Structures are given as C-alpha cells and as structure tokens.
Coordinates of C-alpha atoms in Angstrom, one line a residue:
X681 CA 83.8 118.0 72.0
X682 CA 86.4 120.7 71.5
X683 CA 89.8 120.6 69.7
X684 CA 92.4 123.2 70.4
X685 CA 94.3 124.4 67.4
X686 CA 97.3 122.4 66.1
X687 CA 98.4 125.6 64.4
X688 CA 98.4 127.5 67.7
X689 CA 100.4 124.7 69.4
X690 CA 103.0 124.9 66.6
X691 CA 103.4 128.7 67.0
X692 CA 104.3 128.6 70.7
X693 CA 107.1 126.9 72.5
X694 CA 107.6 126.3 76.2
X695 CA 110.5 128.1 77.9
X696 CA 111.7 124.9 79.4
X697 CA 111.1 121.2 78.9
X698 CA 110.2 119.4 75.7
X699 CA 107.9 116.9 74.1
X700 CA 107.3 113.2 73.9
X701 CA 105.1 111.6 71.2
X702 CA 102.4 109.7 73.0
X703 CA 99.7 108.0 70.9
X704 CA 100.8 110.0 67.8
X705 CA 100.6 113.4 69.6
X706 CA 103.2 115.7 71.2
X707 CA 102.8 115.9 75.0
X708 CA 104.8 118.6 76.9
X709 CA 106.9 117.4 79.8
X710 CA 109.5 119.0 82.0
X711 CA 111.5 117.0 84.6
X712 CA 114.1 118.1 87.1
X713 CA 115.9 116.5 90.0
X714 CA 116.8 112.9 90.5
X715 CA 115.9 109.9 92.7
X716 CA 112.6 108.5 93.7
X717 CA 109.8 108.1 94.1
X718 CA 109.3 110.6 91.3
X719 CA 106.6 113.3 92.0
X720 CA 104.3 114.0 89.1
X721 CA 102.0 117.1 89.1
X722 CA 98.6 116.7 87.6
X723 CA 97.3 120.2 86.8
X724 CA 93.8 121.5 87.4
X725 CA 91.5 122.6 84.6
X726 CA 92.7 125.9 83.0
X727 CA 96.1 125.3 84.6
X728 CA 99.2 124.0 82.9
X729 CA 102.4 122.3 84.1
X730 CA 104.5 125.4 84.3
X731 CA 102.0 126.9 86.9
X732 CA 103.7 124.4 89.3
X733 CA 107.2 125.4 88.4
X734 CA 108.2 127.0 91.8
X735 CA 107.0 124.0 93.7
X736 CA 108.6 121.6 91.2
X737 CA 112.0 123.3 91.6
X738 CA 111.8 122.9 95.4
X739 CA 110.7 119.3 95.2
X740 CA 113.6 118.6 92.8
X741 CA 116.0 119.3 95.6
X742 CA 115.0 115.9 97.2
X743 CA 113.6 113.8 94.3
X744 CA 112.6 113.7 90.7
X745 CA 109.8 116.2 89.9
X746 CA 107.7 116.1 86.7
X747 CA 105.2 118.6 85.3
X748 CA 103.3 118.1 82.0
X749 CA 100.3 119.2 80.0
X750 CA 97.6 116.7 79.3
X751 CA 96.7 116.2 75.6
X752 CA 94.6 119.0 74.3
X753 CA 95.8 121.5 77.0
X754 CA 98.7 123.9 77.4
X755 CA 101.7 123.2 75.1
X756 CA 100.6 119.7 74.2
X757 CA 99.0 118.9 70.8
X758 CA 95.3 118.9 70.2
X759 CA 92.9 116.2 71.2
X760 CA 89.2 116.2 71.4
X761 CA 88.0 117.4 74.8
X762 CA 86.6 116.4 77.3
X763 CA 88.2 112.9 77.7
X764 CA 87.6 110.0 80.0
X765 CA 89.7 109.8 83.1
X766 CA 91.0 106.4 81.8
X767 CA 92.3 108.1 78.6
X768 CA 94.1 110.7 80.6
X769 CA 95.6 108.1 83.0
X770 CA 96.8 105.9 80.1
X771 CA 98.4 108.8 78.4
X772 CA 100.3 109.8 81.6
X773 CA 101.6 106.3 82.2
X774 CA 102.9 106.1 78.6
X775 CA 104.5 109.5 78.9
X776 CA 106.4 108.5 82.1
X777 CA 107.6 105.3 80.5
X778 CA 108.9 107.2 77.5
X779 CA 110.7 109.6 79.8
X780 CA 112.3 106.5 81.5
X781 CA 111.0 107.5 84.9
X782 CA 110.5 104.4 86.9
X783 CA 107.5 103.9 89.2
X784 CA 105.9 103.8 91.6
X785 CA 105.1 107.6 91.6
X786 CA 103.8 110.1 94.0
X787 CA 101.0 111.9 92.3
X788 CA 100.4 115.6 93.3
X789 CA 97.0 116.4 91.9
X790 CA 95.4 119.9 91.9
X791 CA 91.7 120.4 91.4
X792 CA 90.5 118.4 88.4
X793 CA 93.8 116.6 88.5
X794 CA 92.5 114.8 91.6
X795 CA 89.9 112.9 89.5
X796 CA 92.6 111.8 87.0
X797 CA 95.0 110.8 89.8
X798 CA 92.3 108.7 91.3
X799 CA 91.7 106.9 88.0
X800 CA 95.5 106.4 87.5
X801 CA 95.6 104.7 91.0
X802 CA 92.7 102.5 90.1
X803 CA 94.2 101.3 86.8
X804 CA 97.8 101.1 87.8
X805 CA 97.9 100.5 91.6
X806 CA 101.4 99.2 91.5
X807 CA 102.6 102.4 90.0
X808 CA 101.4 104.6 92.9
X809 CA 103.6 105.2 96.0
X810 CA 101.6 108.1 97.4
X811 CA 99.0 110.8 96.7
X812 CA 98.7 114.5 97.5
X813 CA 95.3 116.1 96.9
X814 CA 95.9 119.8 96.4
X815 CA 92.3 121.0 97.0
X816 CA 91.5 118.2 94.5
X817 CA 88.1 117.2 93.1
X818 CA 86.6 114.0 94.4
X819 CA 84.2 111.4 93.0
X820 CA 81.8 112.1 95.9
X821 CA 81.9 115.9 95.5
X822 CA 78.1 116.2 95.1
X823 CA 77.4 114.4 98.4
X824 CA 79.2 117.2 100.3
X825 CA 78.7 120.3 98.3
X826 CA 75.7 122.6 97.7
X827 CA 73.7 121.9 94.6
X828 CA 74.6 125.2 93.1
X829 CA 78.2 124.1 92.7
X830 CA 77.5 120.5 91.7
X831 CA 79.6 118.8 89.1
X832 CA 76.7 119.1 86.6
X833 CA 76.5 122.8 87.3
X834 CA 80.2 123.2 86.7
X835 CA 79.8 121.6 83.3
X836 CA 77.5 124.4 82.2
X837 CA 79.8 127.2 83.4
X838 CA 81.5 128.0 80.0
X839 CA 80.9 131.6 78.9
X840 CA 79.4 132.6 75.5
X841 CA 81.3 134.7 73.0
X842 CA 80.6 138.1 74.5
X843 CA 81.3 136.9 78.1
X844 CA 84.5 135.2 76.8
X845 CA 85.9 138.5 75.6
X846 CA 85.0 140.2 78.9
X847 CA 86.9 137.5 80.8
X848 CA 90.2 138.1 79.0
X849 CA 91.4 141.4 80.7
X850 CA 90.7 140.0 84.2
X851 CA 92.5 136.8 83.4
X852 CA 95.5 138.6 82.0
X853 CA 95.7 140.7 85.2
X854 CA 95.3 137.6 87.4
X855 CA 98.0 135.6 85.6
X856 CA 100.4 138.6 85.6
X857 CA 100.0 138.8 89.3
X858 CA 100.4 135.1 89.9
X859 CA 103.4 134.8 87.7
X860 CA 105.1 138.0 88.9
X861 CA 108.1 136.2 90.3
X862 CA 108.8 134.2 87.1
X863 CA 111.7 135.5 84.9
X864 CA 110.4 137.9 82.2
X865 CA 111.6 135.7 79.4
X866 CA 109.3 132.9 80.7
X867 CA 106.5 135.0 82.2
X868 CA 105.4 137.2 79.3
X869 CA 105.0 134.4 76.7
X870 CA 103.3 132.2 79.3
X871 CA 100.8 134.9 80.1
X872 CA 100.0 135.5 76.4
X873 CA 99.4 131.8 75.9
X874 CA 97.2 131.5 79.0
X875 CA 94.9 134.3 77.7
X876 CA 94.7 132.9 74.2
X877 CA 91.4 131.6 72.9
X878 CA 92.8 128.1 72.6
X879 CA 94.0 127.8 76.2
X880 CA 91.0 129.4 77.7
X881 CA 88.6 127.3 75.7
X882 CA 90.4 124.0 76.5
X883 CA 90.2 124.8 80.2
X884 CA 86.4 125.1 80.0
X885 CA 86.1 122.1 77.7
X886 CA 87.8 119.8 80.2
X887 CA 85.0 120.6 82.7
X888 CA 82.2 119.3 80.5
X889 CA 82.3 115.7 81.7
X890 CA 82.8 116.0 85.4
X891 CA 79.7 114.0 86.5
X892 CA 80.5 111.3 84.0
X893 CA 84.1 111.0 85.2
X894 CA 82.8 110.8 88.8
X895 CA 80.6 107.9 87.7
X896 CA 83.7 106.3 86.0
X897 CA 85.6 106.4 89.3
X898 CA 82.8 105.1 91.4
X899 CA 82.5 102.1 89.0
X900 CA 86.3 101.3 89.4
X901 CA 88.1 99.4 92.2
X902 CA 89.4 100.8 95.4
X903 CA 92.8 102.6 95.1
X904 CA 95.8 101.3 97.0
X905 CA 96.4 102.0 100.6
X906 CA 99.3 104.4 100.2
X907 CA 100.4 107.5 102.1
X908 CA 98.0 110.4 101.4
X909 CA 97.9 114.1 102.4
X910 CA 95.0 116.3 101.4
X911 CA 95.4 120.0 101.5
X912 CA 92.0 121.6 102.0
X913 CA 91.9 125.3 101.0
X914 CA 89.4 127.2 103.0
X915 CA 90.5 130.8 102.4
X916 CA 88.0 133.5 101.3
X917 CA 88.3 136.4 99.0
X918 CA 86.5 139.5 100.4
X919 CA 86.2 140.9 96.8
X920 CA 84.4 137.7 95.7
X921 CA 82.5 136.2 98.6
X922 CA 80.5 133.9 96.2
X923 CA 83.8 132.1 95.5
X924 CA 83.5 130.0 98.6
X925 CA 80.5 130.1 101.0
X926 CA 80.6 128.8 104.5
X927 CA 78.6 125.8 103.3
X928 CA 81.3 125.1 100.7
X929 CA 84.1 125.4 103.3
X930 CA 82.2 123.0 105.6
X931 CA 81.6 120.6 102.7
X932 CA 85.3 120.7 101.6
X933 CA 86.4 120.0 105.2
X934 CA 84.1 117.0 105.6
X935 CA 84.8 115.7 102.1
X936 CA 88.6 115.7 102.5
X937 CA 88.3 114.2 106.0
X938 CA 86.2 111.4 104.6
X939 CA 88.8 110.9 101.8
X940 CA 91.8 110.5 104.0
X941 CA 90.0 108.3 106.5
X942 CA 90.1 105.6 103.9
X943 CA 93.8 105.3 104.1
X944 CA 96.0 103.9 106.9
X945 CA 98.4 106.8 106.4
X946 CA 96.0 109.5 105.4
X947 CA 96.2 113.1 106.7
X948 CA 94.2 116.2 106.1
X949 CA 95.8 119.7 106.5
X950 CA 93.7 122.8 106.5
X951 CA 95.1 125.9 104.6
X952 CA 93.2 129.1 105.5
X953 CA 95.3 131.8 104.0
X954 CA 94.9 131.3 100.2
X955 CA 92.4 130.4 97.5
X956 CA 91.9 127.3 95.4
X957 CA 93.7 128.6 92.3
X958 CA 96.4 130.3 94.3
X959 CA 97.6 127.4 96.5
X960 CA 100.9 126.7 94.8
X961 CA 101.6 130.3 94.3
X962 CA 100.9 131.6 97.8
X963 CA 101.7 128.5 99.9
X964 CA 104.5 126.6 98.1
X965 CA 105.9 125.8 101.5
X966 CA 102.7 123.9 102.5
X967 CA 102.6 122.1 99.2
X968 CA 106.3 121.1 99.3
X969 CA 106.1 120.0 102.9
X970 CA 103.1 117.7 102.1
X971 CA 105.0 116.2 99.2
X972 CA 108.1 115.7 101.3
X973 CA 106.1 114.0 104.0
X974 CA 104.4 111.6 101.5
X975 CA 107.7 110.8 99.8
X976 CA 109.3 110.1 103.1
X977 CA 106.4 107.9 104.3
X978 CA 106.4 106.0 101.0
X979 CA 110.1 105.2 101.4
X980 CA 109.9 103.5 104.8
X981 CA 107.8 100.6 106.2
X982 CA 104.5 101.5 107.7
X983 CA 104.0 101.1 111.5
X984 CA 101.0 101.8 113.7
X985 CA 102.6 105.0 114.8
X986 CA 102.0 106.3 111.3
X987 CA 98.2 106.1 111.8
X988 CA 96.7 109.6 112.2

C-alpha cells in the first residue's frame, strides 16, 4: 500500500479546475461545456485528468465534459493505493453528485480506467448512458494476452530506487513532447508534477492489484446494454518493438471484439497510427468522434438498424 504525500499535493495547484471534498479528501475536477449526457474521462494509470484536456475541450462543444484525478493520484489528496474498483467507482459517483452533474453519464475510459468504468456500470447501471473504451483494460485480459504481459506480471513492474531515477529523464522528455501544444503556463508545471516522485510512484502503485480487480469485476453483475465504442490501438514503435508484439496486437483485437459483441450497439474501431499512451494526443479526432457517436446513440431510441 502506498500513500502519496499530502505535503506535495498542497504545494502544487492545477492550472484549471478545482476541488471537491469527497469522503474527507480533496478530489481534483475540471468541467467544461453544458448539456448531457455528460462525458466523464477515467484516466489510465500514471495519467491524470489534464492529459485529456484537448479532447475534453472538443467534447465540450457538444456536451458537458469532465476530467478528474482519482484519490491518491494527480492533484487529488493522498489515499492508500491500490484500491478496489468499487472504492474508485463510489468516489467518482459522489464527486459527480457534488458537482451537480446529473446522470446518466457516458464514461470514456483509458487503459486502467476501463476496469473502473466497468465497475461503475456494475454498481450504478442506471447512471451509465454509454461507454467508450480507449484501449482500455478488460477483466478477461489474461485470456487473450501472452503470459509475459499478464495482469499479475504488470503488478510486478515497478522499478527499484536506481531504476526509478533512470526513468525520470526519459519520462520528462516524453511528457514534454506529448504536452508540447499546451500553453507554457500550464505545460511546465504539469511536466514537473508528472516527473515528481509522488506522481510516478502513485502510477505504479495503482497497478499492484490488477488481477484482484479483474476478479472483482468477474464476480459482479453484467453491465447495462448501452452504446459502446472500443478503440483498439495497434500501432507499433520501431524504437521499442517489445512494446506491442504481433501476438499482443492479435490479442487486443480479439479481446475488444469479444467485448463489443456483448452489446446490442457495440462497435470496435481499429487505430493503427498511434500507441497506447499517445492515443488522446495523436488521435483526438478518433476519440472525439467515438464519444460523439456514443452520445448521439445514447440520446435516441435504439432500432435494429443500430446493430453492428
């Protein structure tokens, strides 16, 4: 179990947005736009709400768009990590109610956020209007993926002290490139926060209960039959071929196809020209279009013509 530092959280401030007190802790939230259903972004591990800012701003042109940081991550106050998916889902629902954002919601979940979105839909099915899986994790990941990248293997991936320091320059370079189009007054403080000990460690800490969370989801009920789009990212990086093998690409394709097949209005879209962590930076157009389509489908009655 890991706690990020309350002192560190108090020293930094988000460039936009603010805080709500949820279960006695400050939780960062930033909302823009109006109308519904509101779209709520669930970050991946090591990501924060402001990573989705460009997409959020485009979504805000046609509905309410919300980014936030889970407790123990980003700008939010400390909480012991990792947590159960239920704890994360309950926190998010309370946050949305404190923000006076009415449901049902469209959940746009990236990576680890996919597990939390799934649990939210299990616990609060009436509060979910649609789902977008942004290369999201899935409860049946291990059935489709090679053993070398199993959920249990990912839990053991945290670096030791020396490796941790070696990571920092590369992470700084990566974040500087990804955030290059952000205004400087926002970009530089965000980069410094993202390469801080607290933020890096919380990203790894959230990964330490993945197999247990998958079991938690499998023990839960089916999620509601709502409009769903899964973006499957199959790009490869020639400088890091181990990042996604052909076996992993095949597994991702089959896994997301199986996921969407369980919904009357489920659709898989393949994205070849970016990587998992770069999706919302390189292809905001694909992400926004998926969100717009789910919002539109959620707003009108379903007919057989919607089946894909």
